[in-house]
Short mmCIF file of C-alpha atoms in Angstrom, two decimals:
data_model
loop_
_atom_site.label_atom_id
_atom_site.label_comp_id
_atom_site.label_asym_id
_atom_site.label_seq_id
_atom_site.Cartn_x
_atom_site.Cartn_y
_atom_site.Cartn_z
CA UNK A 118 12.24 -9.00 -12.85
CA UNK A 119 10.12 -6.54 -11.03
CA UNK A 120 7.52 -9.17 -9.32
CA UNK A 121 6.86 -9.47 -6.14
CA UNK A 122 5.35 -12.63 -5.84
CA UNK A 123 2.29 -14.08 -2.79
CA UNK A 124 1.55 -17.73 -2.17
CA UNK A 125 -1.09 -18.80 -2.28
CA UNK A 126 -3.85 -16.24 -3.63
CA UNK A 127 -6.30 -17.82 -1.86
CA UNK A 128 -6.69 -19.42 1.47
CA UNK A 129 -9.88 -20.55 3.43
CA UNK A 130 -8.46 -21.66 7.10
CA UNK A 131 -10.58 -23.02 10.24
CA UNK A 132 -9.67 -21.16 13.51
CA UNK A 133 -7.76 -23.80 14.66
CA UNK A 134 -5.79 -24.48 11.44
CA UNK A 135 -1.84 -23.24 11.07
CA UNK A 136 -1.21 -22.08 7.91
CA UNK A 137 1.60 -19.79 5.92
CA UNK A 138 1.58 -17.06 3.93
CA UNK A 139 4.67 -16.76 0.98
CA UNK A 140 6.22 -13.72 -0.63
CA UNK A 141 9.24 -13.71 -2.69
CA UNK A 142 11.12 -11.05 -5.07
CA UNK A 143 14.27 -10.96 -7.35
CA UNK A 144 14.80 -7.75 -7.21
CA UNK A 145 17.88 -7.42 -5.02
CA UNK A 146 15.43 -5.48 -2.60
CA UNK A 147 16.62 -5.10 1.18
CA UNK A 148 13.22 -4.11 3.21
CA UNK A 149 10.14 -6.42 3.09
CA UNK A 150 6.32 -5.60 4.18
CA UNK A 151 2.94 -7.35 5.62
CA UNK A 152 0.07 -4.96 5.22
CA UNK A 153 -2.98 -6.21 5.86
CA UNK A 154 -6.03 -4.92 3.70
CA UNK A 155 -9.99 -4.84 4.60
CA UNK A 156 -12.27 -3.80 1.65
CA UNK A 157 -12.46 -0.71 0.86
CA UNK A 158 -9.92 0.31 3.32
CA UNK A 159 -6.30 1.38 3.10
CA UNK A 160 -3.41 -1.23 3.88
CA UNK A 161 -2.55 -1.34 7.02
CA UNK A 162 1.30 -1.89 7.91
CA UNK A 163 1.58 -4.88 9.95
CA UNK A 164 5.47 -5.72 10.00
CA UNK A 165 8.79 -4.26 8.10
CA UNK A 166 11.87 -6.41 8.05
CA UNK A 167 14.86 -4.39 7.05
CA UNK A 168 18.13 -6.43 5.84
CA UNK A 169 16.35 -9.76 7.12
CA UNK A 170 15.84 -7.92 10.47
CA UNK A 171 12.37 -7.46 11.84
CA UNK A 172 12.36 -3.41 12.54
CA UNK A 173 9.27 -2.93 12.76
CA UNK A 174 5.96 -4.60 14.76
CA UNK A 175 2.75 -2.65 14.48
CA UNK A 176 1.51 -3.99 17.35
CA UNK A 177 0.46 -7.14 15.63
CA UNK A 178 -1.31 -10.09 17.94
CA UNK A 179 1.28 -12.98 18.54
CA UNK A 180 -1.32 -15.24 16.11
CA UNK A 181 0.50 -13.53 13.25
CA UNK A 182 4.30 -14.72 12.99
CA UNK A 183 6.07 -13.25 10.39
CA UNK A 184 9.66 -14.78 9.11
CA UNK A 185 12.08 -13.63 6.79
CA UNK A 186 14.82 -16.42 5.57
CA UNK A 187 17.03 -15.21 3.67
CA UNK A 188 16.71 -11.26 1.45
CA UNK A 189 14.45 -12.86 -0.93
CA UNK A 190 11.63 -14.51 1.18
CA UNK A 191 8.96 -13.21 3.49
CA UNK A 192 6.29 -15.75 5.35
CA UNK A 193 3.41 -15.06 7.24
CA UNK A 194 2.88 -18.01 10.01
CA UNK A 195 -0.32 -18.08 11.25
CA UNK A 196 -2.42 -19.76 14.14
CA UNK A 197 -5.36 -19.95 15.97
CA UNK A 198 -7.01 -16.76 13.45
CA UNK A 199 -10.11 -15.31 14.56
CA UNK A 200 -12.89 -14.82 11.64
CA UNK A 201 -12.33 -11.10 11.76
CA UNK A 202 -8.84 -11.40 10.82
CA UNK A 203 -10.57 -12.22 7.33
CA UNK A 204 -8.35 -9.92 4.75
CA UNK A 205 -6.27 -9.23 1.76
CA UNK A 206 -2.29 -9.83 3.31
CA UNK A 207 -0.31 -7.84 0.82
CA UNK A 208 3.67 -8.18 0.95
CA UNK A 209 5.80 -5.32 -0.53
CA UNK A 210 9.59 -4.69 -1.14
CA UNK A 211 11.57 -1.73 -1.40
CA UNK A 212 15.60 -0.92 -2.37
CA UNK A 213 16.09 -0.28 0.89
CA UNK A 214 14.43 0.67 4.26
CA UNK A 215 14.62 4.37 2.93
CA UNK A 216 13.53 4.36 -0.45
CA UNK A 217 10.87 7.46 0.35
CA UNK A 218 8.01 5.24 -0.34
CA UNK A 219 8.10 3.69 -3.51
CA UNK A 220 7.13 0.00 -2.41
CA UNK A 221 6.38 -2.88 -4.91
CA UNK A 222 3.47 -4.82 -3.80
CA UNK A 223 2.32 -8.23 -4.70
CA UNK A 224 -1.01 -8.99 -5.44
CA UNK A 225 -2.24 -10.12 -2.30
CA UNK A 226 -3.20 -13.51 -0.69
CA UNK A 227 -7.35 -13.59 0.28
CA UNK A 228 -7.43 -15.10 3.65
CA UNK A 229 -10.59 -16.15 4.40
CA UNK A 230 -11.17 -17.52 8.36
CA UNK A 231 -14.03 -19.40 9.32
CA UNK B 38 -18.65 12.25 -2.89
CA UNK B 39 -18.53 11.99 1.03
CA UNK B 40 -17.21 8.72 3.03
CA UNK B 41 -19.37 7.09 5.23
CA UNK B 42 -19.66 3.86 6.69
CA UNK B 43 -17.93 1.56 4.65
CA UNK B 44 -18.29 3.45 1.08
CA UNK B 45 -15.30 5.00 -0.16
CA UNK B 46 -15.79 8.60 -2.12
CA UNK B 47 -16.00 8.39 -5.54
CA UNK B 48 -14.67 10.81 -8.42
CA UNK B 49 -16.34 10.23 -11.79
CA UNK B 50 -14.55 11.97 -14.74
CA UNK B 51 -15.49 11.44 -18.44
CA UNK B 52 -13.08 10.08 -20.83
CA UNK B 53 -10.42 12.68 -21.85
CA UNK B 54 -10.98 15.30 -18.95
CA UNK B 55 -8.57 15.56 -16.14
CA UNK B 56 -9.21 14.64 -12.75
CA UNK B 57 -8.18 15.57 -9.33
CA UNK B 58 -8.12 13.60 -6.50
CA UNK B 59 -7.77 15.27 -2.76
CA UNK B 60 -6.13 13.89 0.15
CA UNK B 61 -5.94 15.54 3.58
CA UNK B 62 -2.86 14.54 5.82
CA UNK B 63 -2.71 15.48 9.87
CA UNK B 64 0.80 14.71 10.72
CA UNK B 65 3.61 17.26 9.67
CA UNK B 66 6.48 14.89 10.48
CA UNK B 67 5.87 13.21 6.92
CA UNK B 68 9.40 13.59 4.57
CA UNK B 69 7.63 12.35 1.58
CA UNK B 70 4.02 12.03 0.44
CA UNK B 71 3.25 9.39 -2.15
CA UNK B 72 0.61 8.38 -4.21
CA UNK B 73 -0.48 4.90 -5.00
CA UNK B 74 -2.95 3.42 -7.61
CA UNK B 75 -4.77 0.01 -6.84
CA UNK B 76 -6.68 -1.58 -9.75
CA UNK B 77 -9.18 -4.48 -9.16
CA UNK B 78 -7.51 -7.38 -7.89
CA UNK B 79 -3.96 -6.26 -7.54
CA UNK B 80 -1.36 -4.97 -5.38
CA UNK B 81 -1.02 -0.80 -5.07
CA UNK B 82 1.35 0.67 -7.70
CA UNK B 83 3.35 3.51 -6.92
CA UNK B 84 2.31 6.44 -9.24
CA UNK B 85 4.57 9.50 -7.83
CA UNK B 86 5.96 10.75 -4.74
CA UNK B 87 6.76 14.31 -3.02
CA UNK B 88 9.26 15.39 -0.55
CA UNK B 89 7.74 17.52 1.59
CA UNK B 90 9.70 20.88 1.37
CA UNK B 91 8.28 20.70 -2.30
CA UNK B 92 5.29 22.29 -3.43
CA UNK B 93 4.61 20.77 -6.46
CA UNK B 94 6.00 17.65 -9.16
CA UNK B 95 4.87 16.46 -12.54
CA UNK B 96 5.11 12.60 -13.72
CA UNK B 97 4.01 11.40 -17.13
CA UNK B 98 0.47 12.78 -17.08
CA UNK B 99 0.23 13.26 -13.63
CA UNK B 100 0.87 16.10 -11.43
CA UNK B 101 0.92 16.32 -7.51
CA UNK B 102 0.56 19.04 -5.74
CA UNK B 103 1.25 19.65 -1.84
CA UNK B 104 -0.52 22.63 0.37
CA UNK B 105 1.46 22.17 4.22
CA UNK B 106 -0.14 25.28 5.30
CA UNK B 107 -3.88 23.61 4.57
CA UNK B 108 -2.34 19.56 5.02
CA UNK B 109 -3.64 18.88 1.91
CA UNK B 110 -1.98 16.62 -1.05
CA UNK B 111 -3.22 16.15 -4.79
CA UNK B 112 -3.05 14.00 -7.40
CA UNK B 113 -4.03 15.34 -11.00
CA UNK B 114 -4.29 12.99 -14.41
CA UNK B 115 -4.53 14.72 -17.37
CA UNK B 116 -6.93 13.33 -19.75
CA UNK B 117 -8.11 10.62 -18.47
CA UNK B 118 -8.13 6.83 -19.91
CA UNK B 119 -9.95 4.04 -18.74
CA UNK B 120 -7.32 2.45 -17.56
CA UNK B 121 -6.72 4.91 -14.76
CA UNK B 122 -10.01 2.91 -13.09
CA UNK B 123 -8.97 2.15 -9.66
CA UNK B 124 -8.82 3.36 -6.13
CA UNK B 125 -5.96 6.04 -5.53
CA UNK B 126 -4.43 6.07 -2.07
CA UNK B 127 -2.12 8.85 -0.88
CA UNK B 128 0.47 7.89 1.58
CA UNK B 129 2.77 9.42 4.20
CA UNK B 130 6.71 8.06 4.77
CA UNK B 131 7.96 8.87 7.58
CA UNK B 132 12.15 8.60 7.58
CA UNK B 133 12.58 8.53 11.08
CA UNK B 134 10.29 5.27 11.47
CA UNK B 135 11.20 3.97 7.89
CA UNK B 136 7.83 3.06 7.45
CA UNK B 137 4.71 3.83 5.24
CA UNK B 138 1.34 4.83 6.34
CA UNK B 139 -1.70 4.59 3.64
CA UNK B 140 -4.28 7.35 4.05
CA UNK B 141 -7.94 7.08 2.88
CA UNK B 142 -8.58 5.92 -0.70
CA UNK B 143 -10.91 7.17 -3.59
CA UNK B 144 -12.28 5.21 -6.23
CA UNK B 145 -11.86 7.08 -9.61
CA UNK B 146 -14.32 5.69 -12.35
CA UNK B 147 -13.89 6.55 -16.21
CA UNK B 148 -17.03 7.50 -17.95
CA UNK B 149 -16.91 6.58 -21.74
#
């Protein structure tokens, strides 16, 4: 199994609504991601957990809450989203937090804010 | 072709000719450089990755190449298919942050 799976593909939210974002892989992999993606842009890291350990914040506003339950799962909490925050959320994996790079991405969730 | 605004460049290549696809970097603290391959709809794919004393590495097909003097990574396919449509992203990984930093993108598009 070399899926990296998002929940749900699709979500339309008001800016009051609190809603969660899923990823989930099988692959025995010990760092997790949250890019977020604008069209035609490249992803932009948002958080890195590393052995169910957040390591790394980009400076993300406190609306965005990520968790990480056990190695396998990654959420994305969020609350109170402002129309501009209107993106692809893409969650990766990796072996570990230094595999060089090679990250397995899951399709994306389309988060649309209104 | 050259970005502005919100276009991204674009590369067209006819079927069964080889492409290249540039990508300047500005920060010489990378380890690795990596390239990544996003189709329509889907999550980037890793394609091939360099470490950065390297100069150059071949992958089925595909070839990068790395200039430090200039900054400047590539990414050649040899003889293109149509199913190498899709925006190509190189990327920088930085060891000492463990982390991954996407640079600008370029849509390739296949010509039959």
């Amino acid at each position: 199994d070399t899926e990296v799976t998002q929940t749900p593909k699709h979500l339309v939210m008001g800016m009051t609504n609190k809603k969660s974002l899923k990823c989930e892989q099988h692959m025995g992999h010990r760092a997790m991601y949250w890019y977020k993606q604008k069209a035609k842009k490249p992803p932009e890291l948002m958080f890195v957990y590393s052995y169910e350990k957040l390591s790394i914040n980009e400076s993300v506003p406190s609306r965005f809450s990520p968790e990480c339950p056990n190695s396998s799962l990654l959420n994305l909490h969020l609350h109170a989203l402002q129309p501009e925050d209107s993106a692809l959320y893409l969650c990766a994996s990796s072996r570990d937090p230094g595999s060089r790079g090679e990250l397995f991405f899951g399709e994306g969730s389309r988060l649309t804010v209104l | 072709g050259e970005s502005v605004g919100l276009h991204l460049p674009t590369l067209s290549v006819q079927e069964g000719d080889n492409s290249i696809i540039n990508c300047a970097y500005s920060n010489s603290a990378s380890d690795y450089f990596i390239w990544y391959k996003q189709e329509s709809g889907k999550g980037p794919q890793f394609i091939i990755d360099i470490r950065s004393n390297m100069d150059k590495r071949q992958g089925q097909r595909v070839t990068v190449l790395l200039n430090k003097t200039v900054k400047h990574l590539s990414l050649q396919i040899a003889a293109t298919q149509p199913g190498d449509s899709a925006v190509y992203f190189c990327a920088e990984w930085y060891s000492s942050a463990s982390k991954i930093i996407f640079g600008s993108g370029t849509r390739l598009s296949i010509r039959p």
